[in-house]
Coordinates of C-alpha atoms and ligand atoms in Angstrom, one line a residue:
M17 CA 0.0 0.0 0.0
H18 CA 1.2 3.5 -0.8
L19 CA -0.3 5.2 2.3
E20 CA 3.0 6.9 3.4
A21 CA 3.3 8.8 0.1
V22 CA -0.4 9.7 0.4
L23 CA 0.0 11.1 3.9
K24 CA 3.2 12.9 3.0
S25 CA 1.7 14.8 0.2
S26 CA -1.5 15.4 2.1
V27 CA 0.5 17.9 4.2
R28 CA 0.6 20.1 1.1
H29 CA -3.3 20.0 1.0
A30 CA -3.9 20.1 4.7
K31 CA -7.5 20.2 5.9
P32 CA -8.5 23.3 7.9
A33 CA -9.2 21.8 11.3
G34 CA -12.9 21.6 12.2
L35 CA -14.3 22.3 8.7
T36 CA -17.0 19.8 7.7
L37 CA -18.6 19.5 4.3
Q38 CA -21.1 17.0 2.8
Y39 CA -21.1 15.3 -0.6
G40 CA -24.6 16.5 -1.6
T41 CA -26.8 16.3 -4.6
A42 CA -24.1 17.8 -6.8
G43 CA -20.9 16.7 -5.0
F44 CA -19.1 19.1 -2.7
R45 CA -19.8 22.8 -3.2
T46 CA -18.6 25.8 -1.2
K47 CA -16.2 28.8 -1.3
A48 CA -13.2 27.8 -3.5
E49 CA -10.7 28.7 -0.7
H50 CA -12.0 25.8 1.4
L51 CA -11.7 23.1 -1.1
D52 CA -8.0 22.3 -1.7
H53 CA -8.0 19.3 0.8
V54 CA -11.3 18.1 -0.6
M55 CA -9.9 18.1 -4.1
Y56 CA -6.8 16.1 -3.1
R57 CA -8.9 13.6 -1.2
M58 CA -11.4 13.2 -4.1
G59 CA -8.3 12.4 -6.3
L60 CA -7.6 9.6 -3.8
L61 CA -11.2 8.4 -3.7
A62 CA -11.4 8.4 -7.5
V63 CA -8.4 6.1 -7.6
L64 CA -10.1 3.7 -5.1
R65 CA -13.4 3.8 -7.1
S66 CA -11.4 3.1 -10.3
K67 CA -9.7 0.1 -8.7
K68 CA -13.0 -1.1 -7.3
T69 CA -14.9 -0.8 -10.6
K70 CA -11.9 -1.7 -12.8
S71 CA -13.0 1.3 -14.9
V72 CA -12.0 4.8 -15.7
I73 CA -13.5 7.3 -13.2
G74 CA -14.1 11.0 -13.8
V75 CA -13.5 14.0 -11.5
M76 CA -15.1 17.3 -12.5
V77 CA -14.1 20.5 -10.8
T78 CA -17.0 23.0 -11.0
A79 CA -19.7 24.8 -9.0
S80 CA -22.1 24.9 -11.9
H81 CA -24.5 27.9 -11.7
N82 CA -23.2 29.1 -8.3
P83 CA -21.1 32.3 -8.0
E84 CA -17.7 32.5 -9.5
E85 CA -16.0 32.6 -6.1
D86 CA -17.5 29.1 -5.3
N87 CA -16.2 25.9 -6.5
G88 CA -17.0 22.2 -6.2
V89 CA -16.2 18.7 -7.3
K90 CA -18.1 15.6 -8.3
L91 CA -17.1 12.1 -9.3
V92 CA -18.3 10.4 -12.5
D93 CA -19.0 6.7 -12.4
P94 CA -18.1 4.2 -15.2
M95 CA -21.0 4.6 -17.5
G96 CA -20.9 8.4 -17.2
E97 CA -23.5 8.5 -14.4
M98 CA -23.2 10.3 -11.1
L99 CA -21.2 8.6 -8.3
V100 CA -23.2 5.7 -6.8
Q101 CA -25.0 6.8 -3.6
E102 CA -23.2 4.3 -1.3
W103 CA -19.9 6.0 -2.0
E104 CA -21.2 9.4 -1.2
V105 CA -20.7 8.5 2.5
Y106 CA -17.1 7.6 1.9
A107 CA -16.6 10.9 0.1
T108 CA -18.0 12.8 3.0
N109 CA -16.0 10.9 5.6
L110 CA -12.8 11.3 3.7
A111 CA -13.4 15.0 3.2
N112 CA -14.1 15.5 6.9
A113 CA -11.3 13.4 8.4
E114 CA -8.8 15.5 10.2
E115 CA -5.2 15.0 9.1
H116 CA -4.4 12.4 11.7
E117 CA -7.6 10.4 10.8
L118 CA -6.9 10.3 7.1
Q119 CA -5.1 7.0 7.1
T120 CA -7.9 5.3 9.0
A121 CA -10.5 6.8 6.7
L122 CA -8.7 5.4 3.7
T123 CA -8.0 2.0 5.2
N124 CA -11.7 1.7 6.1
I125 CA -12.8 2.2 2.5
I126 CA -10.2 -0.2 1.2
K127 CA -11.3 -2.8 3.7
E128 CA -15.0 -2.3 3.4
E129 CA -14.9 -2.5 -0.4
T130 CA -12.2 -5.2 -0.4
I131 CA -10.1 -3.1 -2.8
N132 CA -7.0 -4.7 -4.2
M133 CA -4.5 -1.9 -4.2
Q134 CA -2.4 -3.7 -6.8
D135 CA -5.3 -3.3 -9.4
E136 CA -4.9 -0.8 -12.2
S137 CA -6.6 2.5 -12.1
C138 CA -7.2 5.5 -14.2
V139 CA -8.8 8.9 -13.5
V140 CA -9.9 11.5 -16.0
I141 CA -10.1 15.1 -14.8
G142 CA -12.0 18.1 -16.2
R143 CA -12.6 21.7 -15.0
D144 CA -14.7 24.7 -15.7
T145 CA -13.5 28.3 -16.3
R146 CA -13.5 29.5 -12.7
P147 CA -10.2 31.2 -11.8
S148 CA -9.8 28.8 -8.9
S149 CA -10.5 25.6 -11.0
E150 CA -7.0 25.1 -12.4
N151 CA -5.2 25.0 -9.0
L152 CA -8.0 22.9 -7.6
S153 CA -7.7 20.4 -10.4
L154 CA -4.0 20.2 -9.8
A155 CA -4.8 19.2 -6.2
V156 CA -7.0 16.4 -7.6
I157 CA -4.0 15.3 -9.7
D158 CA -1.8 15.4 -6.7
G159 CA -4.2 13.0 -5.0
V160 CA -4.3 10.7 -8.0
T161 CA -0.5 10.6 -8.4
A162 CA 0.0 10.0 -4.6
F163 CA -1.6 6.6 -5.3
E164 CA 0.6 6.2 -8.3
S165 CA -2.4 5.9 -10.6
R166 CA -2.7 6.7 -14.3
Y167 CA -4.7 9.8 -15.2
Q168 CA -5.5 12.1 -18.0
D169 CA -6.2 15.8 -17.5
Y170 CA -8.8 17.0 -20.1
G171 CA -8.5 20.5 -18.9
L172 CA -11.3 22.9 -19.8
V173 CA -14.4 20.8 -20.6
S174 CA -18.1 21.1 -19.9
T175 CA -19.5 18.7 -17.2
P176 CA -21.4 16.7 -19.8
Q177 CA -18.3 16.4 -22.0
L178 CA -16.4 14.8 -19.1
H179 CA -19.3 12.4 -18.5
Y180 CA -19.3 11.5 -22.2
I181 CA -15.5 10.9 -22.2
V182 CA -15.8 8.6 -19.2
C183 CA -18.5 6.6 -20.9
C184 CA -16.5 6.3 -24.1
R185 CA -13.4 5.3 -22.3
N186 CA -15.2 2.4 -20.5
T187 CA -17.0 1.1 -23.6
D188 CA -14.0 0.8 -25.8
G189 CA -15.1 3.8 -27.9
R190 CA -18.6 2.2 -28.7
Y191 CA -20.2 5.4 -27.3
G192 CA -17.9 7.6 -29.3
E193 CA -14.3 8.8 -29.5
P194 CA -13.2 9.7 -26.0
T195 CA -12.1 13.3 -26.9
V196 CA -13.7 16.7 -27.0
E197 CA -13.3 16.6 -30.8
G198 CA -14.9 13.1 -30.9
Y199 CA -17.9 14.6 -29.0
Y200 CA -18.2 17.4 -31.6
Q201 CA -18.0 14.9 -34.5
K202 CA -20.6 12.5 -33.0
L203 CA -23.1 15.2 -32.2
S204 CA -22.7 17.3 -35.3
K205 CA -23.0 14.3 -37.5
A206 CA -26.2 13.2 -35.8
F207 CA -27.6 16.8 -35.9
N208 CA -26.7 17.3 -39.6
D209 CA -28.2 13.9 -40.6
L210 CA -31.4 14.8 -38.7
V211 CA -31.9 18.3 -39.9
K212 CA -31.2 17.2 -43.5
Q213 CA -34.4 15.2 -43.4
S214 CA -36.3 18.4 -42.6
P215 CA -38.7 19.6 -45.3
N216 CA -38.2 23.0 -43.6
S217 CA -34.5 23.1 -43.5
E218 CA -34.5 26.3 -45.6
A219 CA -37.6 27.7 -44.0
D220 CA -36.5 29.1 -40.7
K221 CA -33.3 30.8 -41.2
K222 CA -33.6 32.8 -38.0
S223 CA -30.6 32.2 -35.8
L224 CA -30.4 31.1 -32.3
S225 CA -29.0 33.4 -29.6
I226 CA -27.1 31.8 -26.8
D227 CA -26.3 33.2 -23.4
G228 CA -23.1 31.3 -22.5
A229 CA -23.3 32.5 -18.8
N230 CA -19.7 33.7 -19.3
G231 CA -18.6 30.1 -18.7
I232 CA -17.3 26.9 -20.3
G233 CA -20.4 26.5 -22.5
A234 CA -19.5 29.6 -24.4
L235 CA -16.0 28.3 -25.0
K236 CA -17.2 25.0 -26.2
I237 CA -19.9 26.5 -28.5
R238 CA -17.1 28.6 -30.2
E239 CA -15.2 25.3 -30.8
M240 CA -18.2 23.5 -32.0
E241 CA -19.8 26.2 -34.2
Q242 CA -17.9 25.4 -37.3
H243 CA -19.2 21.8 -37.2
L244 CA -22.8 23.0 -37.4
Q245 CA -22.6 25.4 -40.3
P246 CA -24.5 26.1 -42.5
L247 CA -27.5 24.3 -40.9
L248 CA -27.5 26.2 -37.6
S249 CA -26.4 29.7 -37.2
L250 CA -25.6 30.8 -33.7
L251 CA -25.2 34.2 -32.0
L252 CA -23.2 33.9 -28.8
F253 CA -23.6 36.4 -25.9
N254 CA -22.0 36.4 -22.5
D255 CA -19.0 34.6 -23.9
G256 CA -16.7 35.3 -21.0
S257 CA -14.7 38.0 -22.7
K258 CA -15.9 40.7 -20.3
G259 CA -18.7 39.6 -17.9
K260 CA -18.4 37.5 -14.8
L261 CA -19.5 33.9 -14.7
N262 CA -23.2 33.4 -13.9
H263 CA -23.5 37.1 -12.9
A264 CA -26.9 38.3 -14.0
C265 CA -27.0 35.7 -16.7
G266 CA -27.2 31.9 -17.2
A267 CA -29.9 29.3 -17.0
D268 CA -30.5 29.5 -13.3
Y269 CA -30.8 33.3 -13.3
V270 CA -33.3 33.2 -16.1
K271 CA -35.4 30.3 -14.7
V272 CA -35.6 31.6 -11.1
L273 CA -36.1 35.3 -11.9
Q274 CA -38.2 34.5 -15.0
K275 CA -36.5 37.2 -17.0
A276 CA -33.9 37.7 -19.7
P277 CA -30.2 37.7 -18.8
E278 CA -28.2 40.9 -19.1
G279 CA -26.0 41.2 -22.1
I280 CA -28.2 39.5 -24.7
D281 CA -29.7 41.2 -27.7
M282 CA -33.3 39.9 -28.1
K283 CA -35.5 40.5 -31.1
P284 CA -39.2 39.8 -31.0
G285 CA -40.0 36.2 -31.9
E286 CA -36.3 35.1 -32.0
R287 CA -35.2 32.0 -30.1
C288 CA -32.8 32.5 -27.3
C289 CA -31.4 30.1 -24.8
S290 CA -29.2 30.2 -21.7
F291 CA -26.6 27.6 -20.5
D292 CA -25.6 27.4 -16.8
G293 CA -22.0 27.7 -15.6
D294 CA -20.9 24.1 -16.5
A295 CA -23.2 23.7 -19.5
D296 CA -25.4 20.8 -18.2
R297 CA -28.6 22.9 -18.1
I298 CA -30.5 24.9 -20.7
V299 CA -33.6 27.0 -20.8
Y300 CA -35.2 28.7 -23.9
Y301 CA -37.0 32.0 -24.0
Y302 CA -38.2 34.8 -26.4
K303 CA -40.0 38.1 -26.2
D304 CA -43.2 38.6 -28.2
N305 CA -44.2 41.7 -30.2
E306 CA -45.3 43.4 -27.1
H307 CA -41.9 42.8 -25.6
R308 CA -43.3 40.4 -23.0
F309 CA -40.8 37.7 -21.9
H310 CA -41.7 34.0 -22.3
L311 CA -39.8 31.2 -20.7
L312 CA -39.6 27.7 -22.1
D313 CA -38.1 25.7 -19.2
G314 CA -37.2 22.0 -18.7
D315 CA -40.9 21.1 -18.6
K316 CA -41.5 22.6 -22.0
I317 CA -38.4 20.9 -23.3
A318 CA -39.4 17.5 -21.9
T319 CA -42.8 17.9 -23.6
L320 CA -41.4 18.9 -26.9
I321 CA -38.9 16.0 -26.9
S322 CA -41.3 13.3 -25.6
T323 CA -44.1 14.4 -28.1
F324 CA -41.6 14.1 -30.9
I325 CA -40.4 10.7 -29.9
K326 CA -43.9 9.4 -29.3
E327 CA -45.0 10.5 -32.8
L328 CA -42.0 8.7 -34.3
L329 CA -42.7 5.5 -32.3
V330 CA -46.2 5.4 -33.8
K331 CA -44.7 5.6 -37.3
V332 CA -42.2 2.8 -36.7
D333 CA -44.9 0.8 -35.0
L334 CA -42.8 -0.2 -32.0
T335 CA -44.4 -0.9 -28.7
L336 CA -41.7 0.5 -26.5
N337 CA -42.8 1.9 -23.2
M338 CA -41.9 5.6 -22.6
G339 CA -42.2 7.5 -19.4
V340 CA -41.4 11.1 -18.4
V341 CA -39.8 11.8 -15.1
Q342 CA -40.1 15.2 -13.4
T343 CA -39.7 16.6 -9.9
A344 CA -42.1 18.5 -7.6
Y345 CA -40.9 21.7 -9.4
A346 CA -42.5 20.7 -12.7
N347 CA -45.3 23.1 -13.6
G348 CA -48.7 21.5 -13.0
S349 CA -49.7 22.4 -16.6
S350 CA -46.9 20.3 -18.1
T351 CA -47.8 17.2 -16.0
R352 CA -51.5 17.6 -17.0
Y353 CA -50.6 18.0 -20.7
L354 CA -48.4 15.0 -20.7
E355 CA -50.8 12.7 -18.9
E356 CA -54.1 13.9 -20.3
I357 CA -53.4 15.0 -23.8
M358 CA -50.2 13.0 -24.7
K359 CA -51.2 10.0 -22.6
V360 CA -47.6 9.6 -21.5
P361 CA -47.1 8.3 -18.0
V362 CA -45.4 10.8 -15.8
Y363 CA -43.4 10.1 -12.6
C364 CA -42.2 12.4 -9.9
A365 CA -38.7 11.9 -8.4
K366 CA -36.9 13.6 -5.7
T367 CA -34.9 16.7 -6.7
G368 CA -31.4 15.9 -8.0
V369 CA -30.4 14.4 -11.3
K370 CA -29.4 11.1 -9.9
H371 CA -32.9 10.4 -8.7
L372 CA -34.5 11.3 -12.1
H373 CA -31.8 9.3 -14.0
H374 CA -32.4 6.3 -11.9
K375 CA -36.2 6.3 -12.4
A376 CA -35.8 7.0 -16.2
Q377 CA -33.7 3.8 -16.5
E378 CA -36.9 1.8 -15.8
F379 CA -38.3 2.5 -19.2
D380 CA -37.5 1.5 -22.8
I381 CA -37.4 5.3 -23.3
G382 CA -37.1 7.5 -20.3
V383 CA -37.3 11.2 -20.7
Y384 CA -36.3 13.2 -17.6
F385 CA -36.0 16.9 -17.0
E386 CA -35.8 19.1 -14.0
A387 CA -37.9 22.3 -14.5
N388 CA -34.6 24.2 -14.3
G389 CA -33.5 22.7 -17.6
H390 CA -31.3 19.7 -16.6
G391 CA -32.3 16.6 -18.4
T392 CA -31.9 14.0 -21.2
V393 CA -33.4 10.9 -22.7
L394 CA -32.3 7.4 -21.9
F395 CA -32.8 4.5 -24.4
S396 CA -32.7 1.0 -23.1
K397 CA -30.4 -1.5 -24.9
R398 CA -33.5 -3.2 -26.2
A399 CA -35.0 0.1 -27.6
E400 CA -31.7 1.0 -29.3
E401 CA -31.4 -2.4 -30.9
Q402 CA -34.9 -2.5 -32.2
I403 CA -34.7 1.1 -33.6
R404 CA -31.3 0.5 -35.3
Q405 CA -32.7 -2.6 -36.9
L406 CA -35.7 -0.9 -38.3
V407 CA -33.6 1.6 -40.2
D408 CA -33.0 -1.2 -42.7
T409 CA -35.9 -3.5 -42.1
G410 CA -38.8 -1.1 -41.6
T411 CA -41.8 -2.2 -43.7
S412 CA -42.5 1.1 -45.3
E413 CA -40.5 4.1 -46.4
E414 CA -42.2 6.1 -43.7
S415 CA -41.3 3.7 -40.9
R416 CA -37.6 3.5 -42.1
K417 CA -37.4 7.3 -42.2
A418 CA -38.9 7.5 -38.7
A419 CA -36.4 4.8 -37.4
Q420 CA -33.6 6.8 -39.0
M421 CA -34.7 9.9 -37.1
L422 CA -34.9 8.0 -33.8
K423 CA -31.5 6.6 -34.4
N424 CA -30.1 10.1 -35.0
V425 CA -31.8 11.3 -31.8
I426 CA -30.1 8.4 -29.9
D427 CA -26.7 9.6 -31.2
L428 CA -27.5 13.3 -30.6
I429 CA -28.6 13.0 -27.1
N430 CA -26.0 12.7 -24.3
Q431 CA -27.4 9.7 -22.4
T432 CA -24.9 10.0 -19.6
V433 CA -26.3 13.3 -18.2
G434 CA -28.2 16.5 -19.0
D435 CA -26.2 18.4 -21.6
A436 CA -27.0 22.0 -22.7
I437 CA -25.2 21.6 -26.1
S438 CA -26.7 18.3 -26.9
D439 CA -30.2 19.3 -25.7
M440 CA -30.0 22.5 -27.7
L441 CA -29.2 20.5 -30.8
V442 CA -32.1 18.1 -30.2
I443 CA -34.5 21.0 -29.7
E444 CA -33.2 22.9 -32.8
A445 CA -33.6 19.7 -34.9
I446 CA -37.1 19.1 -33.7
L447 CA -38.2 22.7 -34.3
S448 CA -36.8 22.5 -37.7
L449 CA -38.3 19.1 -38.6
K450 CA -41.7 20.1 -37.3
G451 CA -41.5 23.6 -38.8
L452 CA -42.3 25.0 -35.3
S453 CA -41.6 28.5 -34.3
V454 CA -40.7 29.2 -30.7
E455 CA -44.1 30.9 -30.1
K456 CA -45.9 27.8 -31.4
W457 CA -43.8 25.5 -29.2
D458 CA -44.7 27.8 -26.3
E459 CA -48.4 27.5 -27.1
I460 CA -48.5 23.7 -26.5
Y461 CA -49.7 24.5 -23.0
T462 CA -49.7 27.5 -20.7
D463 CA -47.7 27.4 -17.5
L464 CA -49.5 28.0 -14.3
P465 CA -48.0 31.2 -12.7
N466 CA -45.4 30.1 -10.2
R467 CA -42.8 31.3 -7.8
Q468 CA -39.7 29.9 -6.2
L469 CA -38.2 31.4 -3.1
K470 CA -35.5 30.5 -0.6
V471 CA -35.6 31.1 3.1
K472 CA -32.7 31.0 5.5
V473 CA -33.5 29.1 8.7
A474 CA -31.5 28.2 11.7
D475 CA -31.4 24.5 10.8
R476 CA -33.0 23.3 7.6
R477 CA -32.7 19.7 8.7
V478 CA -35.7 20.1 10.9
I479 CA -37.8 19.7 7.8
E480 CA -38.4 16.2 6.6
T481 CA -40.3 15.4 3.4
T482 CA -42.1 12.5 1.8
N483 CA -43.8 11.6 -1.4
A484 CA -41.0 12.8 -3.7
E485 CA -40.6 15.9 -1.5
R486 CA -44.1 17.1 -2.1
R487 CA -45.2 16.9 1.5
T488 CA -43.5 17.5 4.8
I489 CA -43.7 15.0 7.7
K490 CA -41.7 17.2 10.1
P491 CA -42.0 19.5 12.0
P492 CA -45.5 18.8 13.1
G493 CA -48.1 21.2 11.9
L494 CA -46.2 22.6 8.9
Q495 CA -48.0 20.4 6.2
E496 CA -51.4 21.2 7.8
N497 CA -50.6 24.9 7.5
I498 CA -49.6 24.6 3.9
D499 CA -52.7 22.5 3.1
E500 CA -54.9 25.1 4.7
I501 CA -53.5 27.8 2.4
V502 CA -53.4 25.8 -0.7
K503 CA -57.1 24.8 -0.3
K504 CA -58.1 28.5 -0.7
Y505 CA -56.8 28.8 -4.3
H506 CA -57.8 27.2 -7.5
M507 CA -55.4 24.7 -9.1
S508 CA -52.9 25.5 -6.5
R509 CA -49.9 23.6 -5.2
A510 CA -47.2 24.5 -2.8
F511 CA -44.4 22.7 -1.0
V512 CA -41.3 23.4 1.1
R513 CA -38.1 21.3 1.2
P514 CA -34.6 21.8 2.5
S515 CA -32.1 22.4 -0.3
G516 CA -29.5 19.7 -0.9
T517 CA -26.9 22.2 -2.2
E518 CA -27.4 25.4 -0.2
D519 CA -28.1 26.2 3.4
V520 CA -31.7 27.3 2.7
V521 CA -35.2 26.0 2.6
R522 CA -36.9 26.3 -0.8
V523 CA -40.5 27.3 -1.1
Y524 CA -42.5 26.7 -4.3
A525 CA -46.0 27.8 -5.1
E526 CA -48.2 27.8 -8.2
A527 CA -51.8 28.7 -8.8
D528 CA -54.1 29.5 -11.7
T529 CA -53.7 33.3 -12.0
Q530 CA -50.9 35.7 -11.4
V531 CA -53.0 37.8 -9.0
R532 CA -54.1 35.0 -6.8
H533 CA -50.7 33.5 -7.0
A534 CA -48.9 36.7 -5.9
K535 CA -51.0 36.7 -2.7
F536 CA -50.5 33.0 -2.3
A537 CA -46.8 32.7 -2.8
N538 CA -45.8 34.6 0.3
Q539 CA -48.0 32.6 2.7
P540 CA -45.9 29.5 2.9
I541 CA -43.0 31.8 3.8
K542 CA -45.0 33.2 6.6
T543 CA -45.5 29.6 7.7
E544 CA -41.8 29.1 7.3
E545 CA -41.0 32.1 9.4
R546 CA -43.1 30.8 12.2
L547 CA -41.1 27.7 11.9
R548 CA -37.9 29.6 12.2
I549 CA -39.0 31.2 15.4
G550 CA -39.9 27.8 16.7
V551 CA -36.4 26.4 16.0
Ligands
GN1_605 C1 -35.1 23.8 -7.3 C2 -33.8 23.5 -8.0 O1 -33.6 24.0 -9.1 N1 -32.9 22.7 -7.3 C3 -31.6 22.4 -7.9 C4 -30.6 22.4 -6.8 O2 -30.9 21.5 -5.8 P1 -31.4 21.9 -4.3 O3 -31.4 20.5 -3.6 O4 -32.8 22.4 -4.5 O5 -30.5 22.9 -3.8 O6 -29.3 22.0 -7.4 C5 -29.3 20.7 -7.9 C6 -27.9 20.4 -8.4 O7 -27.5 21.3 -9.4 C7 -30.3 20.5 -9.0 O8 -30.3 19.2 -9.4 C8 -31.7 21.0 -8.4 O9 -32.6 20.9 -9.4
MG606 MG1 -24.8 22.7 -13.9

């Protein structure tokens, strides 16, 4: 075992005594200056995970949509999924072990998981554009090399690109070439093949405006742009040349505040979209002729994609089961539309991509999106095989064509994780194939007015939830209060839950009209304030 070397270099990444952090929904996330020791130790953990799974493991340094001063780290499992939940506890223990406890913390994992330290290992590392990310990724590499493991530093990549690379590396290239260039090649080929089948490819020449959140997504769009011409023309704003990462821009800002980001030039009726800071989320929007802002969030995206896939499935005559997975934050109108009009089964999972991903794996075709724009489509092996076969053996020209489109969608979508670039291309292709303007897409259903707020409380852990976080079971009386308020408004819904990534409680409310809703949205907060006084 190489523990002496590990402990020796740990001195260079010493843990501030007493600091505790938790591996949450999106890995570790806090102010960048507190993360050096966490990075080093996640390098160590990634090596152990790699030995255990006999696969390449990914480490991504990013804090996504959070402020530039923050940073974070998450591990990527062999098929490009999030780190398996059982290992999150190891990550937390390892990050919180004081220097003198590090050896025991490591030995415990090695023993518990019966890891053979002689086994090979390999870790791939990526980082976003935050000023702190480069040094923090070097700390990860220090951890990896302390265990004498192989590694490859992919440098500046979007989170989904790193997930893609991990999956490619562990499937002998069957998922694609394990490089950023391979990613561009795979996606642009699928996109171009798909859009070429569009009867409308010449019709809508309007370009798409992208808010790159001054982050990695902007950089990657610049690199990819040439692969997409002439079929898609892009106008990039907030490209990082002057603005600050995620400041008054990006998908989270647009979704939460329901307004356009700063720094983008919007013309009435033109499609615009925003990425988040690590390019794994996307939301669309436009302004109408009266200059009113309209948001098309993850729910509208899930509806567009699942409707498109369902129509193709009818044409190929395949009986594959399809389900849509949402969270409690999904707008009630989207759920109703999918269930009642589209007749697609809808499931509600707990907040956090891993929960949605997991549920979506139960279907032949599982579409999952968080309302904030993180999502993708998963195709089971069976579904993929049947679709690929029908490209040649379909009984009619129409069914072969539909199978070809489905096959292109499979190649275009990043099945490992939500991906702003890949989702954007899927959406652009569907709009083009259907000859749908952004206004027409928006008209599919009308969102119930809604509001999301966060409240700081002394200890958010006093709130416990059930039923995919839609109801609280603790503290006593809270749910009854919420029910009492909700009952007074038509088509209303509200819930509170402790955030998994920030030290706040989130409050969500929706109701049928803006007026009623405005009155209504503040009431759960009052309830929450009472709770704060009580704790
Ligand atoms: C309401 C909301 O948008 N919550 C976000 C946020 O989780 P919280 O547990 O709500 O803090 O960050 C997660 C990680 O990025 C993301 O998956 C999730 O959707
Ligand atoms: Mg993100």
